[in-house]
Amino acid sequence: MFVNVFTSSPAPCHVSRISESAVRRLSLYLRSLQEAHDAGVVTLSSDELARRGGTTSAQVRKDLSLFGSFGKRGLGYSVEELRAELRDILGLSQPWRVALVGAGKIGAALFSYEDFRRKGFIIRSVYDADPAKVGSCWGDLTVRSDGELEDGLRADRTDLVIVAVPAAAAQRVLERVACAGVRGVLNFAPVRLRAPEWMTVRSVDMSVELEALSYALSQQDRQRMAG
Amino acid sequence: MFVNVFTSSPAPCHVSRISESAVRRLSLYLRSLQEAHDAGVVTLSSDELARRGGTTSAQVRKDLSLFGSFGKRGLGYSVEELRAELRDILGLSQPWRVALVGAGKIGAALFSYEDFRRKGFIIRSVYDADPAKVGSCWGDLTVRSDGELEDGLRADRTDLVIVAVPAAAAQRVLERVACAGVRGVLNFAPVRLRAPEWMTVRSVDMSVELEALSYALSQQDRQRMAG
DNA sequence: ACATGTGAACTGCTTCACAGCG
DNA sequence: CGCTGTGAAGCAGTTCACATGT
């Protein structure tokens, strides 16, 4: 029985392909629900969810309908119920075993990023290539040597790896992570990584975001000059 | 004369609206060009650019054609020339004056992120609300008090602000930054910010990316169970 | 009466395919 | 001949509008 994963979704389980943007929005809805929950709100309409998530009510309903019907007509969505549903859909109902590769500034920031732990992404090991860093203590973990990477990842049954190494080292790390059979990678290095089919790699590219911002600003300047 | 901004683009200057994804790809092409340049490559075809940027040759040509015709038929694109062109389009031909708000772990990581400086985003001031941090030295800067924010931003003629404060404080910071007349914000706090029309806000949401990864992984698990 | 869920219309991005030019 | 630049076709994501259910 595979239905118990989608507990109360009698609808499309074999969903062929959900767009990346839809998944990102689900994540934002979940955040809104968490906030509403903390504020003691019991019910939310698609309209309200849209306002908080920066989208439209039709979009909210479409997104949710991809996975089932969670609302009550004339009423809205139960915060508690939809929250559980989204956590389940996003795979957050049980914790993930995470390893961090790269114990530099970015690694340090991510290591102590509370939001990750709260969402169930538990960092269980830290690796670095710099001998000066190996052996130092991060929380209750000891920074391990780069050389132990493959064995360590396997031994810890690591689900996903956060890559926070310099751009030049990232592809090599990805390949070794792939060797260890880890299926998911969150990459912070500013390079496009080449990975095997069965892996999922997602990159957070801060430079690209900043450049997009730069584009928007200079575009404004140009229009000001023209008009 | 507004044409000197688009030096050698006789084509569409009044470009109504370029998609966000197109701009992100331009940024990736520029990165590939920089790498090619460093490797001594003189010419690149759309096919090659596509391979390096993780897209298709048709997409590359379409993206570039939105701004002009930079290639030579039968040959490809001059690395040097296209690089200059893209830098110009993305607004990277002159440095931006940046302020960093939030001197925590994430702020520290961003402050020493070499990629930013290299692209011409020069951090000229750092602010924090914590009195314990105010006055400490970061590189050749002194961390300034939160209270000086509006005046400081104005005095430094700040172009854009990087927000690296806790989620609960971010909206307030944004409003104060808006008061100081700064037009661009790169936000790292996990909240959706509400900003005035004339501002451009772009968020780097690490939690959302991780959750999208989580979704992809559990989706794989489900399919494995089903198949 | 009110808000969901959803087919249908629409918009806009991506891919195709080929004319045009070095 | 090779590769660009681009209209046209195809496809995907978003919005509309209303039937449906409480």
Coordinates of C-alpha atoms (C1' of nucleotides) in Angstrom, one line a residue:
Chain A
M1 CA 0.0 0.0 0.0
F2 CA 1.4 3.3 -1.1
V3 CA -1.6 5.3 -0.2
N4 CA -0.7 5.7 3.4
V5 CA 1.9 8.3 2.4
F6 CA -0.8 10.5 0.9
T7 CA -3.0 9.9 3.9
S8 CA -6.0 12.0 3.0
S9 CA -5.3 12.6 -0.7
P10 CA -7.6 10.3 -2.7
A11 CA -6.7 12.4 -5.7
P12 CA -3.7 12.3 -8.1
C13 CA -1.0 10.2 -6.4
H14 CA 0.9 9.4 -9.6
V15 CA 1.2 13.1 -10.4
S16 CA 3.4 13.2 -13.4
R17 CA 5.1 16.5 -12.9
I18 CA 4.6 19.5 -10.6
S19 CA 6.2 22.7 -11.6
E20 CA 9.1 24.0 -9.6
S21 CA 7.3 27.2 -9.0
A22 CA 4.3 25.4 -7.6
V23 CA 6.5 23.6 -5.1
R24 CA 8.1 26.8 -4.0
R25 CA 4.7 28.3 -3.4
L26 CA 3.6 25.3 -1.4
S27 CA 6.6 26.0 0.8
L28 CA 5.5 29.6 1.2
Y29 CA 1.9 28.6 2.1
L30 CA 3.3 26.3 4.7
R31 CA 5.2 29.2 6.2
S32 CA 2.0 31.3 6.3
L33 CA 0.1 28.5 7.9
Q34 CA 2.8 28.1 10.6
E35 CA 2.6 31.8 11.3
A36 CA -1.2 31.7 11.4
H37 CA -1.0 28.7 13.7
D38 CA 1.3 30.5 16.1
A39 CA -1.1 33.4 16.0
G40 CA -4.0 31.1 17.0
V41 CA -5.8 31.4 13.7
V42 CA -7.9 28.3 13.0
T43 CA -9.2 28.8 9.5
L44 CA -7.7 30.5 6.4
S45 CA -9.3 31.2 3.0
S46 CA -7.5 30.9 -0.3
D47 CA -7.8 34.7 -0.5
E48 CA -6.0 35.2 2.8
L49 CA -3.3 32.6 1.9
A50 CA -2.8 34.4 -1.4
R51 CA -2.3 37.7 0.4
R52 CA 0.2 36.3 2.7
G53 CA 2.1 34.4 0.1
G54 CA 2.1 37.1 -2.5
T55 CA 0.0 35.5 -5.1
T56 CA -3.7 35.1 -6.1
S57 CA -6.5 33.0 -4.6
A58 CA -7.0 31.1 -7.9
Q59 CA -3.3 30.2 -7.8
V60 CA -3.6 28.9 -4.3
R61 CA -6.6 26.8 -5.1
K62 CA -4.9 25.4 -8.3
D63 CA -1.7 24.6 -6.4
L64 CA -3.5 22.8 -3.7
S65 CA -5.8 21.0 -6.1
L66 CA -2.8 19.3 -7.6
F67 CA -2.6 17.2 -4.5
G68 CA -6.2 16.9 -3.3
S69 CA -9.1 18.8 -1.9
F70 CA -8.3 20.1 1.5
G71 CA -10.8 22.9 1.9
K72 CA -14.3 23.2 3.0
R73 CA -16.6 25.1 0.7
G74 CA -18.0 28.3 2.1
L75 CA -15.4 28.2 4.9
G76 CA -11.8 27.9 3.8
Y77 CA -9.0 25.7 4.9
S78 CA -8.3 24.3 8.4
V79 CA -4.9 25.7 9.4
E80 CA -4.1 22.6 11.4
E81 CA -5.2 20.2 8.7
L82 CA -3.6 21.9 5.7
R83 CA -0.4 22.4 7.6
A84 CA -0.1 18.7 8.3
E85 CA -1.0 18.0 4.6
L86 CA 1.6 20.3 3.2
R87 CA 4.3 19.1 5.6
D88 CA 3.5 15.6 4.3
I89 CA 3.5 16.6 0.7
L90 CA 6.8 18.4 1.0
G91 CA 8.4 15.4 2.8
L92 CA 8.8 17.2 6.1
S93 CA 6.9 14.8 8.3
Q94 CA 10.1 13.0 9.2
P95 CA 13.6 14.4 9.7
W96 CA 16.3 14.3 7.0
R97 CA 19.9 13.3 7.7
V98 CA 22.1 16.1 6.5
A99 CA 25.8 16.5 6.0
L100 CA 27.6 19.8 5.5
V101 CA 30.6 20.0 3.3
G102 CA 32.7 23.1 3.8
A103 CA 33.4 24.6 7.2
G104 CA 34.0 28.2 6.0
K105 CA 32.0 31.3 6.7
I106 CA 29.0 30.1 4.7
G107 CA 29.1 26.7 6.2
A108 CA 29.1 28.3 9.7
A109 CA 26.2 30.4 8.9
L110 CA 24.2 27.5 7.6
F111 CA 25.2 25.3 10.5
S112 CA 23.6 27.6 13.0
Y113 CA 20.6 28.5 10.8
E114 CA 17.7 27.7 13.1
D115 CA 15.2 27.5 10.3
F116 CA 16.8 24.3 9.0
R117 CA 16.7 22.5 12.2
R118 CA 13.2 23.6 12.9
K119 CA 12.0 22.1 9.6
G120 CA 13.7 18.8 10.4
F121 CA 16.9 19.1 8.5
I122 CA 19.4 17.8 11.0
I123 CA 23.1 18.3 10.3
R124 CA 24.8 15.2 11.5
S125 CA 28.3 15.8 10.2
V126 CA 30.6 18.5 8.9
Y127 CA 33.5 18.0 6.5
D128 CA 36.4 20.3 5.4
A129 CA 39.5 19.9 3.4
D130 CA 41.5 22.4 5.5
P131 CA 43.6 20.4 8.1
A132 CA 43.5 23.5 10.4
K133 CA 39.7 23.1 10.7
V134 CA 39.6 19.4 11.0
G135 CA 39.1 18.3 14.6
S136 CA 37.6 21.6 15.8
C137 CA 34.2 21.4 17.5
W138 CA 31.0 22.7 16.0
G139 CA 28.2 22.3 18.5
D140 CA 28.4 18.7 19.4
L141 CA 30.0 17.7 16.2
T142 CA 33.7 17.5 15.3
V143 CA 34.7 18.7 11.9
R144 CA 35.9 15.7 9.9
S145 CA 38.5 15.4 7.2
D146 CA 37.6 15.6 3.6
G147 CA 39.2 12.2 3.1
E148 CA 36.5 10.5 5.2
L149 CA 33.7 11.9 3.1
E150 CA 32.4 8.9 1.1
D151 CA 32.7 6.5 4.0
G152 CA 31.2 8.9 6.5
L153 CA 28.2 9.8 4.3
R154 CA 27.5 6.1 3.8
A155 CA 28.0 5.2 7.5
D156 CA 25.6 8.0 8.6
R157 CA 23.0 7.0 6.0
T158 CA 23.1 10.7 4.8
D159 CA 20.0 11.8 2.9
L160 CA 21.3 15.0 1.6
V161 CA 24.4 17.1 1.5
I162 CA 24.8 20.9 1.7
V163 CA 27.8 22.0 -0.4
A164 CA 29.4 25.1 0.9
V165 CA 32.9 24.9 -0.6
P166 CA 34.6 27.3 -3.1
A167 CA 33.4 27.2 -6.7
A168 CA 36.5 25.4 -7.9
A169 CA 36.1 22.5 -5.5
A170 CA 32.3 22.0 -5.8
Q171 CA 32.1 19.7 -8.9
R172 CA 34.7 17.3 -7.3
V173 CA 32.7 17.2 -4.1
L174 CA 29.5 16.6 -5.9
E175 CA 31.0 13.6 -7.7
R176 CA 32.3 12.1 -4.4
V177 CA 28.9 12.7 -2.8
A178 CA 27.3 10.9 -5.8
C179 CA 29.7 8.0 -5.3
A180 CA 28.4 7.7 -1.7
G181 CA 24.9 7.3 -3.1
V182 CA 23.4 10.5 -1.6
R183 CA 20.4 11.6 -3.7
G184 CA 20.0 15.2 -2.8
V185 CA 22.4 18.2 -2.8
L186 CA 21.8 21.8 -1.9
N187 CA 24.6 23.8 -3.5
F188 CA 25.8 27.2 -2.5
A189 CA 28.9 27.4 -4.7
P190 CA 28.5 29.7 -7.7
V191 CA 28.9 27.1 -10.4
R192 CA 26.5 25.0 -12.4
L193 CA 27.0 21.4 -11.3
R194 CA 26.8 18.4 -13.5
A195 CA 25.2 15.5 -11.7
P196 CA 23.9 12.0 -12.6
E197 CA 20.2 11.6 -13.5
W198 CA 19.1 10.0 -10.2
M199 CA 20.4 13.0 -8.1
T200 CA 18.5 16.1 -7.4
V201 CA 20.7 19.2 -7.2
R202 CA 19.4 22.6 -6.2
S203 CA 21.5 25.7 -6.2
V204 CA 21.2 28.8 -4.2
D205 CA 23.1 31.3 -6.3
M206 CA 23.5 34.6 -4.4
S207 CA 25.5 36.3 -7.2
V208 CA 22.8 35.6 -9.7
E209 CA 20.2 37.1 -7.4
L210 CA 22.3 40.2 -6.8
E211 CA 22.9 40.6 -10.6
A212 CA 19.2 40.3 -11.3
L213 CA 18.7 43.1 -8.8
S214 CA 21.5 45.1 -10.5
Y215 CA 19.6 44.6 -13.8
A216 CA 16.4 45.8 -12.3
L217 CA 18.0 48.9 -10.8
S218 CA 19.8 50.0 -13.9
Q219 CA 16.7 49.3 -16.0
Q220 CA 14.9 51.8 -13.8
D221 CA 17.7 54.3 -14.4
R222 CA 17.5 53.8 -18.1
Q223 CA 13.7 54.3 -18.2
R224 CA 14.1 57.4 -16.1
M225 CA 16.6 58.8 -18.6
A226 CA 14.4 57.9 -21.6
G227 CA 11.1 59.1 -20.2
Chain B
M1 CA 21.2 60.7 -24.9
F2 CA 20.3 57.4 -23.3
V3 CA 21.8 55.3 -26.1
N4 CA 25.3 55.4 -24.6
V5 CA 24.2 53.0 -21.9
F6 CA 23.3 50.4 -24.5
T7 CA 26.6 51.1 -26.4
S8 CA 26.4 48.7 -29.3
S9 CA 22.8 47.7 -29.1
P10 CA 20.9 49.3 -32.0
A11 CA 18.0 47.1 -31.2
P12 CA 15.2 47.2 -28.6
C13 CA 16.2 49.7 -26.0
H14 CA 12.7 50.4 -24.7
V15 CA 12.4 46.6 -24.0
S16 CA 9.1 46.4 -22.2
R17 CA 9.6 43.5 -20.0
I18 CA 12.2 40.8 -19.8
S19 CA 11.3 37.7 -17.9
E20 CA 13.0 37.0 -14.6
S21 CA 14.3 33.7 -15.8
A22 CA 15.9 35.3 -18.8
V23 CA 17.8 37.7 -16.6
R24 CA 19.0 34.9 -14.4
R25 CA 20.3 33.1 -17.5
L26 CA 22.1 36.1 -18.7
S27 CA 23.9 36.1 -15.4
L28 CA 24.9 32.5 -15.9
Y29 CA 26.1 33.2 -19.5
L30 CA 28.3 36.0 -18.1
R31 CA 29.8 33.6 -15.6
S32 CA 30.6 31.1 -18.4
L33 CA 32.1 33.9 -20.5
Q34 CA 34.3 34.9 -17.6
E35 CA 35.5 31.3 -17.2
A36 CA 36.1 31.0 -20.9
H37 CA 38.0 34.3 -20.8
D38 CA 40.2 33.1 -18.0
A39 CA 40.9 30.0 -19.9
G40 CA 41.9 32.0 -22.9
V41 CA 39.0 31.1 -25.1
V42 CA 38.3 33.8 -27.7
T43 CA 35.0 32.6 -29.3
L44 CA 32.0 30.7 -28.1
S45 CA 29.0 29.4 -30.0
S46 CA 25.5 29.4 -28.6
D47 CA 25.7 25.7 -28.4
E48 CA 28.8 25.9 -26.2
L49 CA 27.2 28.6 -24.0
A50 CA 24.1 26.4 -23.7
R51 CA 26.1 23.4 -22.6
R52 CA 27.9 25.5 -19.9
G53 CA 24.8 27.2 -18.8
G54 CA 22.5 24.2 -18.6
T55 CA 20.1 25.2 -21.3
T56 CA 19.6 25.0 -25.1
S57 CA 21.3 26.9 -27.9
A58 CA 18.0 28.3 -29.1
Q59 CA 17.3 29.6 -25.7
V60 CA 20.7 31.3 -25.6
R61 CA 20.1 33.0 -29.0
K62 CA 16.6 34.1 -28.0
D63 CA 17.8 35.5 -24.7
L64 CA 20.6 37.5 -26.3
S65 CA 18.4 38.6 -29.2
L66 CA 16.2 40.4 -26.7
F67 CA 19.0 43.0 -26.3
G68 CA 20.7 43.0 -29.7
S69 CA 22.7 40.9 -32.2
F70 CA 26.1 40.2 -30.7
G71 CA 27.2 37.2 -32.7
K72 CA 28.9 36.6 -36.0
R73 CA 27.1 34.1 -38.2
G74 CA 29.1 31.0 -38.9
L75 CA 31.5 31.8 -36.1
G76 CA 29.8 32.4 -32.8
Y77 CA 30.2 35.1 -30.1
S78 CA 33.4 37.0 -29.3
V79 CA 34.0 36.2 -25.6
E80 CA 35.4 39.6 -24.9
E81 CA 32.7 41.5 -26.7
L82 CA 29.7 39.6 -25.3
R83 CA 31.2 39.7 -21.8
A84 CA 31.3 43.5 -22.0
E85 CA 27.8 43.6 -23.5
L86 CA 26.3 41.5 -20.7
R87 CA 28.1 43.3 -18.0
D88 CA 26.6 46.5 -19.4
I89 CA 23.1 45.0 -19.7
L90 CA 23.2 43.6 -16.2
G91 CA 24.3 47.0 -14.8
L92 CA 27.7 45.7 -13.7
S93 CA 29.8 48.2 -15.6
Q94 CA 30.1 50.4 -12.6
P95 CA 30.3 49.5 -9.0
W96 CA 27.2 49.6 -6.7
R97 CA 27.3 51.1 -3.2
V98 CA 26.0 48.4 -0.8
A99 CA 25.1 48.4 2.8
L100 CA 24.8 45.3 4.9
V101 CA 22.1 45.2 7.7
G102 CA 22.6 42.4 10.2
A103 CA 26.1 41.5 11.5
G104 CA 25.3 37.9 12.5
K105 CA 26.6 34.7 11.0
I106 CA 24.9 35.2 7.6
G107 CA 26.0 38.8 7.5
A108 CA 29.6 37.7 8.2
A109 CA 29.5 35.2 5.4
L110 CA 28.1 37.6 2.9
F111 CA 30.6 40.3 4.0
S112 CA 33.5 38.2 3.1
Y113 CA 31.9 36.6 0.0
E114 CA 34.5 37.4 -2.7
D115 CA 32.1 36.9 -5.6
F116 CA 30.2 40.1 -4.6
R117 CA 33.2 42.4 -4.5
R118 CA 34.5 40.9 -7.7
K119 CA 31.3 41.8 -9.5
G120 CA 31.4 45.3 -8.2
F121 CA 29.1 45.2 -5.2
I122 CA 31.1 47.1 -2.7
I123 CA 29.9 46.9 0.9
R124 CA 30.5 50.3 2.4
S125 CA 28.7 50.0 5.7
V126 CA 27.4 47.4 8.2
Y127 CA 24.6 47.9 10.7
D128 CA 23.4 45.9 13.6
A129 CA 20.9 46.3 16.4
D130 CA 23.0 44.5 19.0
P131 CA 25.0 47.0 21.1
A132 CA 27.6 44.3 21.7
K133 CA 28.4 44.2 18.0
V134 CA 28.3 47.9 17.4
G135 CA 31.8 49.4 17.2
S136 CA 33.5 46.2 16.3
C137 CA 35.7 46.2 13.2
W138 CA 34.8 44.3 10.0
G139 CA 37.7 44.6 7.6
D140 CA 38.2 48.4 7.4
L141 CA 34.6 49.1 8.5
T142 CA 33.1 49.7 11.9
V143 CA 29.8 48.1 12.7
R144 CA 27.3 51.0 13.1
S145 CA 24.3 51.2 15.3
D146 CA 20.9 50.4 13.9
G147 CA 19.8 53.9 15.0
E148 CA 22.0 55.5 12.4
L149 CA 20.5 53.5 9.6
E150 CA 18.4 56.0 7.6
D151 CA 20.9 58.9 7.9
G152 CA 23.9 56.6 7.2
L153 CA 22.3 55.1 4.1
R154 CA 21.5 58.5 2.7
A155 CA 24.9 60.0 3.6
D156 CA 26.6 57.1 1.8
R157 CA 24.3 57.4 -1.2
T158 CA 23.6 53.7 -0.8
D159 CA 22.3 52.0 -4.0
L160 CA 21.2 48.7 -2.4
V161 CA 20.9 47.0 0.9
I162 CA 21.5 43.4 1.9
V163 CA 19.1 42.4 4.7
A164 CA 20.5 39.7 6.9
V165 CA 18.5 40.1 10.1
P166 CA 16.1 37.6 11.8
A167 CA 12.7 37.1 10.1
A168 CA 10.9 39.1 12.8
A169 CA 13.0 42.2 12.2
A170 CA 13.1 42.2 8.4
Q171 CA 9.9 44.0 7.5
R172 CA 10.8 46.9 9.9
V173 CA 14.2 47.2 8.4
L174 CA 12.8 47.2 4.9
E175 CA 10.5 50.1 5.8
R176 CA 13.3 52.1 7.2
V177 CA 15.5 51.4 4.2
A178 CA 12.6 52.5 2.0
C179 CA 12.4 55.8 4.0
A180 CA 16.1 56.4 3.2
G181 CA 15.1 56.1 -0.5
V182 CA 17.2 53.0 -1.3
R183 CA 15.7 51.3 -4.4
G184 CA 17.1 47.8 -4.2
V185 CA 17.1 45.1 -1.5
L186 CA 18.5 41.6 -1.4
N187 CA 16.7 39.8 1.4
F188 CA 18.0 36.7 3.2
A189 CA 15.3 36.6 6.0
P190 CA 12.7 33.9 5.5
V191 CA 9.7 36.2 5.1
R192 CA 7.8 37.7 2.3
L193 CA 8.4 41.4 2.4
R194 CA 5.9 44.1 1.5
A195 CA 7.6 47.0 -0.3
P196 CA 6.6 50.1 -2.1
E197 CA 6.1 49.9 -5.9
W198 CA 9.3 51.8 -6.7
M199 CA 11.5 49.4 -4.8
T200 CA 12.9 46.1 -6.1
V201 CA 13.2 43.4 -3.6
R202 CA 14.7 40.0 -4.3
S203 CA 14.8 37.2 -1.7
V204 CA 17.2 34.4 -1.3
D205 CA 15.1 31.9 0.6
M206 CA 17.3 29.0 1.7
S207 CA 14.5 27.2 3.5
V208 CA 12.3 27.2 0.4
E209 CA 15.1 25.7 -1.6
L210 CA 15.7 23.0 1.0
E211 CA 12.0 22.2 1.1
A212 CA 11.9 21.9 -2.7
L213 CA 14.7 19.5 -2.4
S214 CA 12.9 17.6 0.3
Y215 CA 9.8 17.4 -2.0
A216 CA 11.9 16.0 -4.9
L217 CA 13.5 13.3 -2.7
S218 CA 10.3 12.1 -1.1
Q219 CA 8.7 12.2 -4.5
Q220 CA 11.4 9.7 -5.7
D221 CA 10.7 7.5 -2.7
R222 CA 7.0 7.5 -3.5
Q223 CA 7.5 6.6 -7.1
R224 CA 9.9 3.8 -6.0
M225 CA 7.2 2.4 -3.8
A226 CA 4.5 2.7 -6.4
G227 CA 6.6 1.3 -9.3
Chain C
dA1 C1' -24.6 33.3 0.8
dC2 C1' -19.9 32.2 0.6
dA3 C1' -15.6 30.0 -0.8
dT4 C1' -13.8 25.9 -2.9
dG5 C1' -12.5 23.1 -7.0
dT6 C1' -11.9 23.0 -12.0
dG7 C1' -12.6 23.1 -17.1
dA8 C1' -11.7 26.6 -20.4
dA9 C1' -9.4 30.8 -22.1
dC10 C1' -5.3 33.2 -22.0
dT11 C1' -0.7 34.6 -21.6
dG12 C1' 4.0 34.1 -22.1
dC13 C1' 8.1 31.2 -22.2
dT14 C1' 10.5 27.6 -24.8
dT15 C1' 11.4 24.9 -28.8
dC16 C1' 11.5 24.4 -33.7
dA17 C1' 13.0 25.1 -38.1
dC18 C1' 14.8 27.7 -41.5
dA19 C1' 16.2 32.0 -43.9
dG20 C1' 20.1 35.0 -43.8
dC21 C1' 24.8 36.0 -43.7
dG22 C1' 29.7 35.6 -42.8
Chain D
dC1 C1' 29.3 25.1 -44.9
dG2 C1' 28.3 26.7 -40.0
dC3 C1' 26.0 29.3 -36.8
dT4 C1' 23.2 33.2 -35.8
dG5 C1' 18.8 35.6 -35.5
dT6 C1' 13.8 35.1 -35.7
dG7 C1' 8.9 34.2 -37.0
dA8 C1' 5.9 30.4 -36.1
dA9 C1' 4.4 26.5 -33.4
dG10 C1' 4.0 24.2 -29.2
dC11 C1' 3.6 23.9 -24.4
dA12 C1' 3.2 25.2 -19.6
dG13 C1' 1.7 28.1 -16.1
dT14 C1' -1.7 31.5 -14.7
dT15 C1' -6.1 33.6 -14.6
dC16 C1' -11.0 33.5 -15.3
dA17 C1' -15.5 32.3 -14.3
dC18 C1' -18.8 29.4 -12.7
dA19 C1' -20.8 25.0 -11.2
dT20 C1' -20.7 22.7 -6.9
dG21 C1' -21.2 21.9 -2.2
dT22 C1' -22.0 23.4 2.6

